[in-house]
Short mmCIF file of C-alpha atoms in Angstrom, two decimals:
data_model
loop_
_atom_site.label_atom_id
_atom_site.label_comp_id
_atom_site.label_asym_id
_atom_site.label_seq_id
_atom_site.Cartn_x
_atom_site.Cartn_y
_atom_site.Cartn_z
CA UNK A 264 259.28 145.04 200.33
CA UNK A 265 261.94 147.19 199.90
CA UNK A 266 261.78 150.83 198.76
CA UNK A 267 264.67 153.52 198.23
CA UNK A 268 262.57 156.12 200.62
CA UNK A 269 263.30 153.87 203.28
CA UNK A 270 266.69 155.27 203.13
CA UNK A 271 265.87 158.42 203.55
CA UNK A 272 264.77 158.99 207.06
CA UNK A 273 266.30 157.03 210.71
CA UNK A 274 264.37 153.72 211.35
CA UNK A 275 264.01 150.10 211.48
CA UNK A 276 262.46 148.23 208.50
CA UNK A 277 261.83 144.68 208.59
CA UNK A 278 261.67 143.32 204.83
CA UNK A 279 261.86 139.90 202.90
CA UNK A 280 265.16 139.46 201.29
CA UNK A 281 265.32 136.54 197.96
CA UNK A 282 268.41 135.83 196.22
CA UNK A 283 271.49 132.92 195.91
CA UNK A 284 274.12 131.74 198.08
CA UNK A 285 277.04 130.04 196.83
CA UNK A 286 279.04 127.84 198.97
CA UNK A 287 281.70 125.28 197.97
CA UNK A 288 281.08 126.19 194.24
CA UNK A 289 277.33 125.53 195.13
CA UNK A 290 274.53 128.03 194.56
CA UNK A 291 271.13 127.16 195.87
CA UNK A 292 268.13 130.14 196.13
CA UNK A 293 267.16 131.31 199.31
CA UNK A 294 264.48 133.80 201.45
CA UNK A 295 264.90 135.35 204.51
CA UNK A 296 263.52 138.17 206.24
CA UNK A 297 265.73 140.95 206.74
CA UNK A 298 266.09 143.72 209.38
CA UNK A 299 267.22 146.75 207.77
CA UNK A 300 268.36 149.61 210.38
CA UNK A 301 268.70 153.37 208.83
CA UNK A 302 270.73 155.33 211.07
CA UNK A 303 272.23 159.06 210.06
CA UNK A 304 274.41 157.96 206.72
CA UNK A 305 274.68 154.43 207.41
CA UNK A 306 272.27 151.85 206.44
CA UNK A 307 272.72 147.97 207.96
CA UNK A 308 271.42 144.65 206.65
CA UNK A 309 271.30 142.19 208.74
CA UNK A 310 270.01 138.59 207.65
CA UNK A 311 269.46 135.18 209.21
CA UNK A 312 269.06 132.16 207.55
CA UNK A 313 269.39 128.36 207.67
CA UNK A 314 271.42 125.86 205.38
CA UNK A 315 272.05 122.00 205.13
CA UNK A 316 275.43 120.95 204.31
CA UNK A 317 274.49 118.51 202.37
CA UNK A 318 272.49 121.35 199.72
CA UNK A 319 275.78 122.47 199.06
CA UNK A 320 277.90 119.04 198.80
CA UNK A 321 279.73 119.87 202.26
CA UNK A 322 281.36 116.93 203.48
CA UNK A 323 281.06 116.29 207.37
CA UNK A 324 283.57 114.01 208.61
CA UNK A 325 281.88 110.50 210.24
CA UNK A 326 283.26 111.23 213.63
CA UNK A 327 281.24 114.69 213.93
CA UNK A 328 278.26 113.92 212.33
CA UNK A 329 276.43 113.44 214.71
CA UNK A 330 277.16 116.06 217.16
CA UNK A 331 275.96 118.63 214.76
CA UNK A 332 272.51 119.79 213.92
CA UNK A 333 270.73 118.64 210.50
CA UNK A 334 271.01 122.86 209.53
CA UNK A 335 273.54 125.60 210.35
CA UNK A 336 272.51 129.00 210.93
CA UNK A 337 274.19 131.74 208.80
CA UNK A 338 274.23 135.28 209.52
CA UNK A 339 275.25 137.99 207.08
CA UNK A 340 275.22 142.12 208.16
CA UNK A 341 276.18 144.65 205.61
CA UNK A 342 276.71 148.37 206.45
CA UNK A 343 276.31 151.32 203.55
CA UNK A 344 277.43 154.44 203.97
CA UNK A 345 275.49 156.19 201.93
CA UNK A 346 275.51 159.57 200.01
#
């Protein structure tokens, strides 16, 4: 898991992430594993995770449907600067 030292020092870190996403006024849990790159004074997230429309009440028009795949990939990167 995570730990402030990791901050401290240049490296890459490869940690479980567990928390909510929201999405059209849903929120459903989720866990992911997360990549977390410490560089100088900036610190980067970056996440990868899968989701089903229909888990958050999304509405996919008839027509489409079918030419899309049962779960769309998200991906989320956050940058800190930090202190």
């Amino acid at each position: 898991g995570f730990t402030p030292d990791m901050l401290t020092k240049d490296g890459v870190y490869n940690i479980n992430s567990e928390g909510q996403v929201t999405l059209h006024g849903v929120t459903q849990p989720f866990k992911a594993p997360v990549k977390l790159t410490v560089k100088g004074k900036t610190a980067t997230f970056e996440c990868t995770f899968k989701i089903k429309a229909e888990d958050y009440k999304i509405e996919i028009p008839g027509v489409v449907k079918p030419k899309l795949a049962e779960e769309t990939p998200l991906q989320a990167t956050i940058k800190f600067q930090l202190l």
